[in-house]
Short mmCIF file of N, CA and C in Angstrom, two decimals:
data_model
loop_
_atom_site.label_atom_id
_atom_site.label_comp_id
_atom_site.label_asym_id
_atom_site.label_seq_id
_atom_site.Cartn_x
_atom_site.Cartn_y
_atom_site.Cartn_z
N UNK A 157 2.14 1.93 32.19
CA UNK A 157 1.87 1.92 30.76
C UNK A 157 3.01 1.20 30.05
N UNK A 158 2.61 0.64 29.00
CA UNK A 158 3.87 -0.58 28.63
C UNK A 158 4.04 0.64 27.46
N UNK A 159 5.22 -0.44 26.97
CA UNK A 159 5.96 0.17 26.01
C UNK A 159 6.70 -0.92 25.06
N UNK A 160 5.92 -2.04 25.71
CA UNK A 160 6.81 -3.28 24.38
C UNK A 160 6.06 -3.51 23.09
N UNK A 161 6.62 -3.43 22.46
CA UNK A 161 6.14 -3.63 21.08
C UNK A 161 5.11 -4.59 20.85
N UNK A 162 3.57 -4.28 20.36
CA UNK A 162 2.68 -5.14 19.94
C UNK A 162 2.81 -5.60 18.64
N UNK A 163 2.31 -6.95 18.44
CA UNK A 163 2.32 -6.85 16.48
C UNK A 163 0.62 -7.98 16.75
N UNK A 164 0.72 -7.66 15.55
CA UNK A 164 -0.84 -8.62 15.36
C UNK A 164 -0.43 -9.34 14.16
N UNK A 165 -2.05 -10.68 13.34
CA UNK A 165 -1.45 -10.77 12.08
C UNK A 165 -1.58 -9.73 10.79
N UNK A 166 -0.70 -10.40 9.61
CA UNK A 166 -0.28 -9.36 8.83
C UNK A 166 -1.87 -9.31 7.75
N UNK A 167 -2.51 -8.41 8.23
CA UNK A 167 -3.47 -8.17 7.41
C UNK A 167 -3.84 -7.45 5.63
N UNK A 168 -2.49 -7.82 5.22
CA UNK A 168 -2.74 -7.17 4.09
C UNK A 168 -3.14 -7.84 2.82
N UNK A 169 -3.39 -9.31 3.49
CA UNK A 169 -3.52 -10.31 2.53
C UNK A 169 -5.16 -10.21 2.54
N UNK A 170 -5.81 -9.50 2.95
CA UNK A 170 -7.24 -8.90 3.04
C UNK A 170 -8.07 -8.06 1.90
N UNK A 171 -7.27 -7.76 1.03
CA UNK A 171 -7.41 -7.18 -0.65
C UNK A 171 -7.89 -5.50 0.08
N UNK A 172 -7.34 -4.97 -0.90
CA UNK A 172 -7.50 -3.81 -1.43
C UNK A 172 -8.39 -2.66 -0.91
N UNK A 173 -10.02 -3.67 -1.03
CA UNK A 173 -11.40 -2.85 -0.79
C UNK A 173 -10.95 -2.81 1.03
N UNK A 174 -10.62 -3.85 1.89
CA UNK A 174 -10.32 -3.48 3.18
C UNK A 174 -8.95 -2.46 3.88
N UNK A 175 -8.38 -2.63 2.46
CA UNK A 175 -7.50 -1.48 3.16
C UNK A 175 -7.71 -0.60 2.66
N UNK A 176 -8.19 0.02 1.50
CA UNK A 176 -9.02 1.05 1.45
C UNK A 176 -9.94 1.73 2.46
N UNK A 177 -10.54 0.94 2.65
CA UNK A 177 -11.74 1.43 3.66
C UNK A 177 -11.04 2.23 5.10
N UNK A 178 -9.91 1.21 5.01
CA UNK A 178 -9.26 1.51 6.39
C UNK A 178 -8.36 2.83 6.27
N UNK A 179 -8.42 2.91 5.13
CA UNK A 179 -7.72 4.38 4.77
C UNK A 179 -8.67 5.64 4.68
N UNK A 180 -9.65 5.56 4.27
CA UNK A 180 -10.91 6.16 3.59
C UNK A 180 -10.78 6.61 4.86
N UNK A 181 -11.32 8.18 4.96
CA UNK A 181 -12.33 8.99 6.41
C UNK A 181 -13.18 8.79 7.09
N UNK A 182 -12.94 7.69 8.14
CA UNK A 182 -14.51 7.16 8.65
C UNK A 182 -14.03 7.32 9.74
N UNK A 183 -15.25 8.30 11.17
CA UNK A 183 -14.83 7.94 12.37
C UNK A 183 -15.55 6.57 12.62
N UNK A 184 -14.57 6.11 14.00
CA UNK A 184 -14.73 4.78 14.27
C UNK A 184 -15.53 5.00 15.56
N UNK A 185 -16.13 3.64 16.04
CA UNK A 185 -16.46 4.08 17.77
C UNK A 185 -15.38 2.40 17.98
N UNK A 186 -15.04 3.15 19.57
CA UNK A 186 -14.07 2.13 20.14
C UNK A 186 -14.79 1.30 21.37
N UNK A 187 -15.03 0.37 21.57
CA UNK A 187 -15.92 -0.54 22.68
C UNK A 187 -14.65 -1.30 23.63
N UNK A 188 -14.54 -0.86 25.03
CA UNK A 188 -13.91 -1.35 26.01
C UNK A 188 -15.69 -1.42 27.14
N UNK A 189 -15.09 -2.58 28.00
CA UNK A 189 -15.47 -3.07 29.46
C UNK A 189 -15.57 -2.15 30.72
N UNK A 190 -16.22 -1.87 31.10
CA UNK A 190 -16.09 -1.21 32.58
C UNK A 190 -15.98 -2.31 33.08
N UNK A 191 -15.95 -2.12 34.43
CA UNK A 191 -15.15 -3.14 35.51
C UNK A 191 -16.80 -3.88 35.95
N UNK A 192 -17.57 -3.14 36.09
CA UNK A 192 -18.90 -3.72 36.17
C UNK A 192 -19.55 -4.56 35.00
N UNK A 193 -18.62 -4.96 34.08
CA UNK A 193 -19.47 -5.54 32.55
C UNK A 193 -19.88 -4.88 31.62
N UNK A 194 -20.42 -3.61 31.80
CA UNK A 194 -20.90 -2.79 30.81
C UNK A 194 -19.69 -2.48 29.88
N UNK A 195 -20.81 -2.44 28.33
CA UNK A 195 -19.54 -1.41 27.62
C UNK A 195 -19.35 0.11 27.62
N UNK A 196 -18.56 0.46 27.10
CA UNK A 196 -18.17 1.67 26.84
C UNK A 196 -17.82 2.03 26.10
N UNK A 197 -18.71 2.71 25.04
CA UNK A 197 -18.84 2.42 24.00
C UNK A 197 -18.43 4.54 23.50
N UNK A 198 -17.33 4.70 22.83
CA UNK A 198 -16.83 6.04 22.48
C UNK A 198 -16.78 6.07 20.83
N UNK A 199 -17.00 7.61 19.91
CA UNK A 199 -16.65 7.74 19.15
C UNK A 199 -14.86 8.11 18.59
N UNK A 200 -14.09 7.95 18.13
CA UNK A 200 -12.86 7.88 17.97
C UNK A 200 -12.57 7.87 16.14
N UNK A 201 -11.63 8.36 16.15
CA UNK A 201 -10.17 8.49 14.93
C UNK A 201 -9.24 7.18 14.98
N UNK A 202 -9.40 6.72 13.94
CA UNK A 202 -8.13 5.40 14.03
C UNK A 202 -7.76 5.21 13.03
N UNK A 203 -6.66 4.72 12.79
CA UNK A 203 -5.97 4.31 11.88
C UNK A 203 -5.21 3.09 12.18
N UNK A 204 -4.92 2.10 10.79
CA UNK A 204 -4.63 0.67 10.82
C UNK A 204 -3.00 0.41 10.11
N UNK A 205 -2.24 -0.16 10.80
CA UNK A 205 -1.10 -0.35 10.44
C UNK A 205 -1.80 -2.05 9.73
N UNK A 206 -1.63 -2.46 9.04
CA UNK A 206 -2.34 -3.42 8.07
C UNK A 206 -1.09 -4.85 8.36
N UNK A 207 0.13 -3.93 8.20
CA UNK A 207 1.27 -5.30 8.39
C UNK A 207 1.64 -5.51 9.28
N UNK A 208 1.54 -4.69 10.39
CA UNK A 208 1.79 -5.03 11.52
C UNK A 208 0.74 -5.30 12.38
N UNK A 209 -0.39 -5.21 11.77
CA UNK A 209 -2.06 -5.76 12.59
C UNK A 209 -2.44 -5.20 13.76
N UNK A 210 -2.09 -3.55 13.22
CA UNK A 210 -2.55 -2.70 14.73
C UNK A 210 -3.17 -1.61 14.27
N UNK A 211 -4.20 -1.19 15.17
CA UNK A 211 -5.43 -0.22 15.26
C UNK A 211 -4.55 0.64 16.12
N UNK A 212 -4.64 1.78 16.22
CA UNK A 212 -3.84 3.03 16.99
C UNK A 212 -5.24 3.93 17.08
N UNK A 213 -5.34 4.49 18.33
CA UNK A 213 -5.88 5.52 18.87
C UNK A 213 -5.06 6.62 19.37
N UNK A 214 -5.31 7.78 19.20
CA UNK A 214 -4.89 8.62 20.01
C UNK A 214 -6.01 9.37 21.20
N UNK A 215 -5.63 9.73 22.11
CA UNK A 215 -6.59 10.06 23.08
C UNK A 215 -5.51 11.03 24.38
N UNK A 216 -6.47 11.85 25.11
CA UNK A 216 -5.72 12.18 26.51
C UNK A 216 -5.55 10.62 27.11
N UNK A 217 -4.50 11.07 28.20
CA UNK A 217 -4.11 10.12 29.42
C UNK A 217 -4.93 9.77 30.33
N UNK A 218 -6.29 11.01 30.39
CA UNK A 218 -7.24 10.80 31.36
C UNK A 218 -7.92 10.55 30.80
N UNK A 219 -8.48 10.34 29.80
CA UNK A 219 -9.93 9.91 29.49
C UNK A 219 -10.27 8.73 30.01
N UNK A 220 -11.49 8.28 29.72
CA UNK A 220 -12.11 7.31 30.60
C UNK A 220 -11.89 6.05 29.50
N UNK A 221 -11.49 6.10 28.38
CA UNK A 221 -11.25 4.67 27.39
C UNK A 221 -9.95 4.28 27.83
N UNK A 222 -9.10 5.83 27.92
CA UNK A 222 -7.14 5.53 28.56
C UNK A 222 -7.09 4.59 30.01
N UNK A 223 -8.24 5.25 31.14
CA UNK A 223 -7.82 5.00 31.96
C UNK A 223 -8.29 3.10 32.19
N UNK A 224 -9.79 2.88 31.55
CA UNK A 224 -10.19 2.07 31.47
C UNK A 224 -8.75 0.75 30.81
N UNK A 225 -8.38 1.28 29.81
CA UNK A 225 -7.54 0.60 29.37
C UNK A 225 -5.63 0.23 30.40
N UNK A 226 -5.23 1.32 30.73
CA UNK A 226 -4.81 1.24 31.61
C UNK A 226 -4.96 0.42 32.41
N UNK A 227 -5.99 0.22 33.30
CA UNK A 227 -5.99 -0.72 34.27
C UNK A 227 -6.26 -1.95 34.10
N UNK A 228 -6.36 -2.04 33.24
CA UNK A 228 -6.28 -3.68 32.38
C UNK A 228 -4.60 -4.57 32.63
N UNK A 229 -5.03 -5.49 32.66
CA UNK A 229 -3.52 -6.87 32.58
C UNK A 229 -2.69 -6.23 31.38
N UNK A 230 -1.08 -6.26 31.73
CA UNK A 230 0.12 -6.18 31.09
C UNK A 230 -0.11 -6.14 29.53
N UNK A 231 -0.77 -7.37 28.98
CA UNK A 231 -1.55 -8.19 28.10
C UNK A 231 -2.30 -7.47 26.94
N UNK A 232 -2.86 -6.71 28.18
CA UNK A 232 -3.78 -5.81 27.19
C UNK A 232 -5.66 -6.16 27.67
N UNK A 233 -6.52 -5.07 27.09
CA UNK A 233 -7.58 -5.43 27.19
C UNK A 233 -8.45 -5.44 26.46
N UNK A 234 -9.66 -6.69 26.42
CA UNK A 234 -10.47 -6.51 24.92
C UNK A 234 -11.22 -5.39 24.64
N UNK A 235 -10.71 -5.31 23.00
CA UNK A 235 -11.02 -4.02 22.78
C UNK A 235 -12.08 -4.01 21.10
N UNK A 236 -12.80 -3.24 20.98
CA UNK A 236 -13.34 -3.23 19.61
C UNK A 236 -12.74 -1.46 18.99
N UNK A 237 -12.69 -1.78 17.45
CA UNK A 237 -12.90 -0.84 16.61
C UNK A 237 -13.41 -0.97 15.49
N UNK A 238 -14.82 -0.10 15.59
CA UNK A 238 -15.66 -0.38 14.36
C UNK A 238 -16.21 0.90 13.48
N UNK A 239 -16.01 0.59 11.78
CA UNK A 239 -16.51 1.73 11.59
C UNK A 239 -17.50 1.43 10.58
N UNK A 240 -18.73 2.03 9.56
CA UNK A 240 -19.20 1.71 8.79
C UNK A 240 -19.65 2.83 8.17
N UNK A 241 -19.93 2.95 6.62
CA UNK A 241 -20.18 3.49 5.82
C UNK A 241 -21.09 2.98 4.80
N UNK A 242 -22.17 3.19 5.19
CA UNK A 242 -23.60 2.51 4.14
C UNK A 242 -23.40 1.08 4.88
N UNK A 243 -23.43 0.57 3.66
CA UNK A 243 -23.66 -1.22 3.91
C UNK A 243 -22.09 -1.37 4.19
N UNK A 244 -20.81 -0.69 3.87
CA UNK A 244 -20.09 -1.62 4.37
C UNK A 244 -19.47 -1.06 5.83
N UNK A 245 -19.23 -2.17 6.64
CA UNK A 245 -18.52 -1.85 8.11
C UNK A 245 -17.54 -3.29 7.65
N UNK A 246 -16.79 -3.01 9.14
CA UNK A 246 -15.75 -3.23 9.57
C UNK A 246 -15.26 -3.47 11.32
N UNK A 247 -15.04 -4.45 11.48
CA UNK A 247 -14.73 -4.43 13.02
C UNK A 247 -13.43 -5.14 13.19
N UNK A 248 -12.53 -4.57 13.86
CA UNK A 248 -11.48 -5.11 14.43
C UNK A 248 -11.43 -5.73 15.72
N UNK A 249 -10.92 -6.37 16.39
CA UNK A 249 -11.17 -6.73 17.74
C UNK A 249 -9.83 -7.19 17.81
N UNK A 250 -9.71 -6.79 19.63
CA UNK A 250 -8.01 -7.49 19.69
C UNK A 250 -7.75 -6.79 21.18
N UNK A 251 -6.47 -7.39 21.37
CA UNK A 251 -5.91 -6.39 23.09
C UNK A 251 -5.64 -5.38 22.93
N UNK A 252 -6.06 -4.21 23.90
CA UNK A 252 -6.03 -3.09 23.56
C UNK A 252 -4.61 -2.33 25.06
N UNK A 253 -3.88 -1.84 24.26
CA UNK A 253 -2.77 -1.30 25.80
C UNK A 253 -2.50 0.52 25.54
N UNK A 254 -1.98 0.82 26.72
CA UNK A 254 -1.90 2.50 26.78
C UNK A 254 -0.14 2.50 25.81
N UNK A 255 0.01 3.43 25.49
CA UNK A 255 1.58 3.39 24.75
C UNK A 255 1.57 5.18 25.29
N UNK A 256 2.72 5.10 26.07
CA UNK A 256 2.97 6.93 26.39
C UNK A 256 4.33 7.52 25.89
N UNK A 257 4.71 6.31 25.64
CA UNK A 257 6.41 7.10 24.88
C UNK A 257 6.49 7.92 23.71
N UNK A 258 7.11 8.44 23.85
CA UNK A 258 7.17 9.49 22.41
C UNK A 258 7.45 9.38 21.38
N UNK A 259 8.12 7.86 21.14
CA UNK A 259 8.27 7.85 19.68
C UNK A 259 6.96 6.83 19.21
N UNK A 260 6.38 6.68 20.28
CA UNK A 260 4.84 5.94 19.86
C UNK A 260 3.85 6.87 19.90
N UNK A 261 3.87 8.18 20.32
CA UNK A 261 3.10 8.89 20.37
C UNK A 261 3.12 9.62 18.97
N UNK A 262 4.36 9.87 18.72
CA UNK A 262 4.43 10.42 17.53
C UNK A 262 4.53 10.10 15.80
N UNK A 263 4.72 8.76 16.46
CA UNK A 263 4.27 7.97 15.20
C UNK A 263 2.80 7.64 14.89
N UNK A 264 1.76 7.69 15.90
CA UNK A 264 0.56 7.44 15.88
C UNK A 264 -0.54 9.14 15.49
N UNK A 265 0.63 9.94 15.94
CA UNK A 265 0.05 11.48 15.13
C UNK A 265 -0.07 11.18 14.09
N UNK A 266 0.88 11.08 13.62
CA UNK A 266 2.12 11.07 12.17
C UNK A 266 0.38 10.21 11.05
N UNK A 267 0.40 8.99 11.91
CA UNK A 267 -0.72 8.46 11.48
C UNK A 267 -2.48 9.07 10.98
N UNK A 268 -2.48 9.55 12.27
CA UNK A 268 -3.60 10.25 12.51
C UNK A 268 -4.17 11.59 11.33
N UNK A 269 -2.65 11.84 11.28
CA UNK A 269 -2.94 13.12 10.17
C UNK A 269 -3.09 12.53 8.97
N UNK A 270 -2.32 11.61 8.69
CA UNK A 270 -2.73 11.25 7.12
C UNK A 270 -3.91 10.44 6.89
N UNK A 271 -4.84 10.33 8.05
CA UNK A 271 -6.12 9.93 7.22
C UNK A 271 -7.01 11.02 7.80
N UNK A 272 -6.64 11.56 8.92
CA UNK A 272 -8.11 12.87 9.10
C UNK A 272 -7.52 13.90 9.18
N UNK A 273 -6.66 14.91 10.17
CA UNK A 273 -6.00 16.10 9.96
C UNK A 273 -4.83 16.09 11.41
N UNK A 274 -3.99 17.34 10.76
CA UNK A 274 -3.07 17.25 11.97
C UNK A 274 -3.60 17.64 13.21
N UNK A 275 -3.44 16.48 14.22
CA UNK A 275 -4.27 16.42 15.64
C UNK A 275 -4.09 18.26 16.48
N UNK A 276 -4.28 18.16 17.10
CA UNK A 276 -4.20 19.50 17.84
C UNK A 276 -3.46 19.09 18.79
N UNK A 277 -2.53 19.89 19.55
CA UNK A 277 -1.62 19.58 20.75
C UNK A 277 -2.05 19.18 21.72
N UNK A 278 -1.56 17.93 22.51
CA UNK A 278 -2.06 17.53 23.61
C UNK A 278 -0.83 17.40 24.17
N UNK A 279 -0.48 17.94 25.31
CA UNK A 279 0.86 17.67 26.45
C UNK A 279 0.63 16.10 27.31
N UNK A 280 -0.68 15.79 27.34
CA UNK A 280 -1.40 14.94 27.83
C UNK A 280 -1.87 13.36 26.85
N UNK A 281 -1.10 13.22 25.83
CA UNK A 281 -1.24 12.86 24.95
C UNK A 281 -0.79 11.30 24.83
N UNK A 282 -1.60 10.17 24.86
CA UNK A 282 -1.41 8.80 24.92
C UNK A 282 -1.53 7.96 23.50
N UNK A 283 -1.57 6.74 23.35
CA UNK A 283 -1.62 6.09 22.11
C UNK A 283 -2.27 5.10 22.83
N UNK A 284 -3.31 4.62 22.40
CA UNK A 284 -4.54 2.94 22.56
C UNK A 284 -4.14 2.28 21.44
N UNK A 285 -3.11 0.87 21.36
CA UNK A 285 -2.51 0.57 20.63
C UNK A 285 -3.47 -0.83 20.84
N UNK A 286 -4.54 -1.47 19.84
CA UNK A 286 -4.88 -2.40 20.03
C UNK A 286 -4.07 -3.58 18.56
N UNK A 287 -3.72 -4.76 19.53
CA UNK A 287 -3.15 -5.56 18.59
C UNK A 287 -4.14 -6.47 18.16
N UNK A 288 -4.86 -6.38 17.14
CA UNK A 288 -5.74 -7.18 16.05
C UNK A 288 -5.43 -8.67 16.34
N UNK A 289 -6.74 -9.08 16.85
CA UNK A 289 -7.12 -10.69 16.42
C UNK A 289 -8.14 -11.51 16.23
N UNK A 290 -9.02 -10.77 15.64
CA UNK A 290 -10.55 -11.12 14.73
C UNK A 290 -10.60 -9.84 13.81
N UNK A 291 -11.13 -10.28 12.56
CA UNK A 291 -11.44 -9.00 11.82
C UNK A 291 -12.91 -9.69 11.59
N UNK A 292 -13.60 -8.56 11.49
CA UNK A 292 -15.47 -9.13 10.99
C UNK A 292 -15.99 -7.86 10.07
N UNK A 293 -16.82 -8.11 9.10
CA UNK A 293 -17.33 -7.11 8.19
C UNK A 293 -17.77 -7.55 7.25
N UNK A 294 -18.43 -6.92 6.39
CA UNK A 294 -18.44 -6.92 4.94
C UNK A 294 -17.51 -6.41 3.84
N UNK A 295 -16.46 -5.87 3.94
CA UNK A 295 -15.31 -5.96 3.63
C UNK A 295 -13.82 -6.42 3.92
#
């Protein structure tokens, strides 16, 4: 599991209504690859660092999006996060990597709570740090 710092571009030049949205309470679903082609397609909590052009997940270590991601290139692997509300959605797309250190773990709580609630304890507890490089939507 890496631990080097991702950045994406600085999305804040995107106005207002998109970072709103990205703030607003919407679960997301997250779309990774099985090794056979298929997607895998999960519901998920995310939140968007806007200037630094990263989508953060939190998840166990075992789940099947962690492990999927995990075994992906250094690099990262393609990843979607999409959410929508009426007519407007939102999709991010970008490399997606495992982050297990603790001050990434806990900055991505830290996250987590201020747009849905404080997570519940996981000892088992990873970060899906995808670094943004397509945005698509109606906002």
């Amino acid at each position: 599991m890496s631990n080097q710092p991702a950045r994406g571009p600085d999305l804040t030049g995107r106005g207002e209504e998109f970072l709103d949205f990205w703030r607003e309470r919407h679960l997301c679903s997250l779309t990774t690859v099985r090794a056979d082609g298929s997607a895998h397609v999960v519901a998920v909590g995310a939140t968007l660092d806007p200037t630094a052009g990263i989508a953060r997940v939190i998840t166990s270590g075992r789940s099947r999006k962690a492990r999927l991601i995990a075994a992906g290139p250094p690099e990262g692997v393609a990843a979607a996060l999409c959410q929508i509300d009426g007519r407007r959605w939102s999709t991010l797309e970008g490399l997606a990597v495992v982050r297990d250190d603790p001050a990434s773990v806990a900055d991505a709580e830290r996250r987590y709570a201020q747009r849905y609630r404080e997570p519940r304890a996981n000892p088992l507890r990873v970060v899906l740090e995808v670094r943004i490089t397509r945005v698509l939507g109606s906002v």
